[in-house]
Short mmCIF file of C-alpha atoms and ligand atoms in Angstrom, two decimals:
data_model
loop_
_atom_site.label_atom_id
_atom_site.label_comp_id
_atom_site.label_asym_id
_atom_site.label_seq_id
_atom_site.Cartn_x
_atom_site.Cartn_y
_atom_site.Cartn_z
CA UNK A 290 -7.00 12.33 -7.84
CA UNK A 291 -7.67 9.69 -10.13
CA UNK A 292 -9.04 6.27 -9.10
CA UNK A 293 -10.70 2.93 -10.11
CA UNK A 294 -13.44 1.28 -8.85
CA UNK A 295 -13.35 -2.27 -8.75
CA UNK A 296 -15.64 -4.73 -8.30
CA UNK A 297 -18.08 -8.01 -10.12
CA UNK A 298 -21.11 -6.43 -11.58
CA UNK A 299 -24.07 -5.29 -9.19
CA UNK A 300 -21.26 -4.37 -6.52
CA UNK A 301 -22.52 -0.42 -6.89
CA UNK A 302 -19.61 1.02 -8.81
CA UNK A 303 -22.00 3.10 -11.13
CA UNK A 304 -24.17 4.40 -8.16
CA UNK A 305 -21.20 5.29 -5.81
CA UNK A 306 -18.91 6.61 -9.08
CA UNK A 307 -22.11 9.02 -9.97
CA UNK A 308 -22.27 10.31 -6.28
CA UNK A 309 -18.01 11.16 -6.49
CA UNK A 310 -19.38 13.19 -9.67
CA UNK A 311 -22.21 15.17 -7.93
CA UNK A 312 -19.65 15.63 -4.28
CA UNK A 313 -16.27 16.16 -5.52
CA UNK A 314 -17.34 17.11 -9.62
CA UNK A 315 -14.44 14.73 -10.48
CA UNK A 316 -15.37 12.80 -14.17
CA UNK A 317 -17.06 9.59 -14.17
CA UNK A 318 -15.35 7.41 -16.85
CA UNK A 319 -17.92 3.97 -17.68
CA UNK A 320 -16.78 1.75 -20.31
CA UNK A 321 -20.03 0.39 -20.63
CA UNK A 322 -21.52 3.62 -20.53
CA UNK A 323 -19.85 4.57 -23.42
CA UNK A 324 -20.45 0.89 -25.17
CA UNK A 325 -24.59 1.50 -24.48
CA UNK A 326 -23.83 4.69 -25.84
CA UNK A 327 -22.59 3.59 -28.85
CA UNK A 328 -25.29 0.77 -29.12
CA UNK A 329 -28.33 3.46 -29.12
CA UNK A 330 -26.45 5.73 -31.83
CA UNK A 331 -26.10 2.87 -33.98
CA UNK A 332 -22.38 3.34 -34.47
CA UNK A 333 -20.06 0.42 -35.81
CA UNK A 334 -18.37 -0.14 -33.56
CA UNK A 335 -21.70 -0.05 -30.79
CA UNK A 336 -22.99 -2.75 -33.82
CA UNK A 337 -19.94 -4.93 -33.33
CA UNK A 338 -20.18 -5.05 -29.82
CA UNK A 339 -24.15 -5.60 -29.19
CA UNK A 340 -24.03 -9.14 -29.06
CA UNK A 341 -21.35 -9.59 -27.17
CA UNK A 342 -22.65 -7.63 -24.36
CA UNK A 343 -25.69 -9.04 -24.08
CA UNK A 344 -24.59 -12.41 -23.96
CA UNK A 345 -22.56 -11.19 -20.71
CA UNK A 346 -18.87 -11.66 -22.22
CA UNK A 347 -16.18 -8.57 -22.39
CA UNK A 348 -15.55 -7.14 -25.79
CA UNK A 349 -11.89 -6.93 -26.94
CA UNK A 350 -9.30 -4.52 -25.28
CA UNK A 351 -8.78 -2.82 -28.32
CA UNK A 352 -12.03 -0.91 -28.43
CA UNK A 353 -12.21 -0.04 -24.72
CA UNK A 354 -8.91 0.81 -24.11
CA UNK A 355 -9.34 2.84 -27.26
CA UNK A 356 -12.75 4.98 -25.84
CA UNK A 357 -10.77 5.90 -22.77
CA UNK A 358 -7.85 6.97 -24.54
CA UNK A 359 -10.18 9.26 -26.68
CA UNK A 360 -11.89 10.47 -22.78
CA UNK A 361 -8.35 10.89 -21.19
CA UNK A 362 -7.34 13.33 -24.31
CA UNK A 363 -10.59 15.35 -24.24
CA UNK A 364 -12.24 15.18 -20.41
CA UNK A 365 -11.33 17.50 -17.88
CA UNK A 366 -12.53 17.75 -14.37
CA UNK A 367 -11.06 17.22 -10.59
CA UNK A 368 -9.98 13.50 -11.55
CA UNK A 369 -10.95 10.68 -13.31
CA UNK A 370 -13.09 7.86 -11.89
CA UNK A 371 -12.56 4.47 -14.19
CA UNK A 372 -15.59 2.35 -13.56
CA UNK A 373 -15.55 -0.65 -15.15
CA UNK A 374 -12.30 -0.21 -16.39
CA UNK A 375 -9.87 -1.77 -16.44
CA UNK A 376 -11.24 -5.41 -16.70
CA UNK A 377 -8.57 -7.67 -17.86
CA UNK A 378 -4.59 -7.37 -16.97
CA UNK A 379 -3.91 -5.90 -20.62
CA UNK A 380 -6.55 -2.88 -19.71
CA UNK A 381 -4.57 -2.31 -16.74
CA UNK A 382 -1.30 -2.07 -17.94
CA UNK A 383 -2.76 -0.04 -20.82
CA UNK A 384 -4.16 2.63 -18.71
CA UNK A 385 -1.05 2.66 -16.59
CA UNK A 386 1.15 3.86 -19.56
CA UNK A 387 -1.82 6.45 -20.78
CA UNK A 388 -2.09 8.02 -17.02
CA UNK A 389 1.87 8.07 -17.56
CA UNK A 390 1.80 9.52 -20.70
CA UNK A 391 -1.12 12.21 -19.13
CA UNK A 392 1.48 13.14 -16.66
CA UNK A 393 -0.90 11.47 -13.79
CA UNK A 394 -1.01 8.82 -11.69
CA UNK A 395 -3.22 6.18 -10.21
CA UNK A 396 -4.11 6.99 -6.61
CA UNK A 397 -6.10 4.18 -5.26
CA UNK A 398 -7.97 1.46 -6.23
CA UNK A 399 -10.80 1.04 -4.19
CA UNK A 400 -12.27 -3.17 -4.84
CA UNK A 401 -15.81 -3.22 -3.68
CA UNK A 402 -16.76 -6.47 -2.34
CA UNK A 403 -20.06 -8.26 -2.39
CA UNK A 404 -21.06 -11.85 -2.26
CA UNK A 405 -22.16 -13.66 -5.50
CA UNK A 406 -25.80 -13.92 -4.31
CA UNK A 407 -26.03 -10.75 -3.40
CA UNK A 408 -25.17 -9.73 -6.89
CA UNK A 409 -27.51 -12.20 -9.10
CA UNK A 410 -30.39 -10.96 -7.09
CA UNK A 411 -29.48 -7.38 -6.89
CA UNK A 412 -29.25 -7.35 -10.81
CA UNK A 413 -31.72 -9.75 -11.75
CA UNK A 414 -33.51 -7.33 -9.28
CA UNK A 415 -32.34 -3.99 -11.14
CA UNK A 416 -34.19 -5.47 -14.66
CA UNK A 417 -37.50 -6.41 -12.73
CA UNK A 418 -37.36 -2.93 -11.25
CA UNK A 419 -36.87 -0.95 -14.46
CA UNK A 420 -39.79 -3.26 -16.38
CA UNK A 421 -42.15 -2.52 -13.75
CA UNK A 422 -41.63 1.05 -13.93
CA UNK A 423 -42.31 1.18 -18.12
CA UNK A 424 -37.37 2.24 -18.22
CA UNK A 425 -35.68 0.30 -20.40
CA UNK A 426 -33.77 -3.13 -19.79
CA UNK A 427 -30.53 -3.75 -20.03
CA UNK A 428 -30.48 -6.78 -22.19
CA UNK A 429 -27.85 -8.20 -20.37
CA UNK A 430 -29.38 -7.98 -16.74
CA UNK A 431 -31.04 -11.28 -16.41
CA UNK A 432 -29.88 -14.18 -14.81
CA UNK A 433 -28.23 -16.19 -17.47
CA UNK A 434 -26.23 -12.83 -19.10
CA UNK A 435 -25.13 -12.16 -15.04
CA UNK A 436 -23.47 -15.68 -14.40
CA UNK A 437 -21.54 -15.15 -17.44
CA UNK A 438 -20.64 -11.80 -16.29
CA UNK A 439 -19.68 -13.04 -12.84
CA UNK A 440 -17.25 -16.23 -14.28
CA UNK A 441 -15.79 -13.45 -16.82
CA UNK A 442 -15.11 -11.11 -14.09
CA UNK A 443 -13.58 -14.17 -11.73
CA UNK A 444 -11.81 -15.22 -15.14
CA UNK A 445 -10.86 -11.59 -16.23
CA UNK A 446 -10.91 -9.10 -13.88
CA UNK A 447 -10.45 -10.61 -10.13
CA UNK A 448 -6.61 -11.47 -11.23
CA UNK A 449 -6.22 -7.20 -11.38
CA UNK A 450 -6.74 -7.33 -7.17
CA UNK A 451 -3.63 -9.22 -7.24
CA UNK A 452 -1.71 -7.21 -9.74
CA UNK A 453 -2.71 -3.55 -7.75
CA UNK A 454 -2.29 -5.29 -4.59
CA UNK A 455 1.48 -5.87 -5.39
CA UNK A 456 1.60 -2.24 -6.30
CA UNK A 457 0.22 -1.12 -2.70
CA UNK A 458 -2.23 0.25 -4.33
CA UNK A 459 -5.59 -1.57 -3.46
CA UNK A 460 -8.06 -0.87 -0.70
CA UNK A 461 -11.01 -3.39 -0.19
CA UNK A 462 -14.41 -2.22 1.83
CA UNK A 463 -17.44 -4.12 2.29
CA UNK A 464 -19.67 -3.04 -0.32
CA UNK A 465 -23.03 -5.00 1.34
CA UNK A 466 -24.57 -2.36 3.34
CA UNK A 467 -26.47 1.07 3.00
CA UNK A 468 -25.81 3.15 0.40
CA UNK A 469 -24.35 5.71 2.53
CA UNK A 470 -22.29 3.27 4.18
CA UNK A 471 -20.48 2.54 1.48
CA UNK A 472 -19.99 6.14 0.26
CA UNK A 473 -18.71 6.71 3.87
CA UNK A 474 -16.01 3.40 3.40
CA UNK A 475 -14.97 5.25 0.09
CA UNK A 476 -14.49 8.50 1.17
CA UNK A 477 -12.33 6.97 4.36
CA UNK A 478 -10.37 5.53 1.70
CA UNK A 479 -9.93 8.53 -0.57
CA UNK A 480 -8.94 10.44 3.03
CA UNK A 481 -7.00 8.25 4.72
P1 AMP B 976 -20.96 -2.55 -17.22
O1 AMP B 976 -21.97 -1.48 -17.47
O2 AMP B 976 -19.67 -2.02 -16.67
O3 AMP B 976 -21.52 -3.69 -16.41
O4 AMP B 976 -20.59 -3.16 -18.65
C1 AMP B 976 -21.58 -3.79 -19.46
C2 AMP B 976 -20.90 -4.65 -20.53
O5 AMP B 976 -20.07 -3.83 -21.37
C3 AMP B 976 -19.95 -5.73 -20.00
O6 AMP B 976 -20.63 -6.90 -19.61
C4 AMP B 976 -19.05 -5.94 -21.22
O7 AMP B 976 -19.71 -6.67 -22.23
C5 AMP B 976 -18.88 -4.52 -21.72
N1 AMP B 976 -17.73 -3.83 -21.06
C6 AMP B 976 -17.79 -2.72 -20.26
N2 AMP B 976 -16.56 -2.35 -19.84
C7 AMP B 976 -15.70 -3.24 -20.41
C8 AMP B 976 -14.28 -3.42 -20.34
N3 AMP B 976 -13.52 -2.59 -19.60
N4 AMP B 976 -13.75 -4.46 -21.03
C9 AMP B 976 -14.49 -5.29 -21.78
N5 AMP B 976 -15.84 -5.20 -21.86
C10 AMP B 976 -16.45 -4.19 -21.19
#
């Protein structure tokens, strides 16, 4: 089963795609993983990209569709989760013709939804948290880099609701409460 998460930053995609992982051992695929990744091994392209991310804008298609293409050839497991990917139309379309070309198919795409509010504090939240307890920042979880996350994701990535709701293939849940209640909206999804 492979499926996306979807959803502005500090909706939870990361924490609910890592407990899929640990409950169903299917493979966690984060773009921005795999950009921080890059960053901390001082690779070009992680280089190219730095600035970019920090400032809270999306780097180009190119490079991300071309890091999951290199995970889809390699990574086996009981199904891909893309988190944080796709994020603009292009993405989307690209990873439609690699799942094709896999053999596989999308199965849902579950759009986790969380007022704006919610989401500044909860990340502006997540840095504070991580300072106080001596982890490192991500440079782009401030205020500032998070509004221009949230208008690229409105921009960028809300239009792909649209484009997977014409293909029956989106489910929306509530992403505000507990932890566990939004595992429990996921898994009715991924059962139903
Ligand atoms: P995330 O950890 O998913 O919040 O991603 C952190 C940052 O990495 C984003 O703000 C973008 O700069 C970049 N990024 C991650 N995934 C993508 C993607 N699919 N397309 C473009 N940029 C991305």
């Amino acid at each position: 089963m492979n499926i996306i998460l979807l959803g502005p930053p500090g909706a939870g995609k990361g924490t609910q795609a890592a407990h899929l992982v640990e409950t169903r051992g299917m493979i966690q695929l984060s773009t921005g993983d795999m950009l921080r990744a890059a960053r901390t091994s001082g690779t070009e392209m992680g280089n190219i990209v730095a600035d970019v991310m920090d400032r809270g804008e999306l780097v180009t298609d190119e490079i991300v569709i071309g890091l999951i293409r290199e995970q889809l050839e390699t990574a086996e497991g009981n199904g891909f989760i893309f988190d944080g990917f796709p994020r603009t139309l292009a993405q989307a379309d690209a990873l439609g013709a690699l799942l094709e070309e896999k053999g596989e198919s999308l199965d849902a795409v579950i759009e986790m939804q969380v007022d704006d509010d919610t989401l500044v504090q909860r990340v502006v939240n997540r840095g504070k948290e991580a300072a106080a307890a001596g982890q490192p920042v991500r440079a782009d979880d401030n205020e500032e880099s998070m509004r221009t996350r949230l208008m690229e994701y409105y921009k960028k990535t809300a239009p792909l609701i649209g484009y997977y709701y014409a293909k029956g293939q989106i489910s929306s849940i509530d992403g505000l409460g507990a932890i566990e209640e939004v595992q429990g909206a996921i898994a009715g999804v991924l059962e139903g």
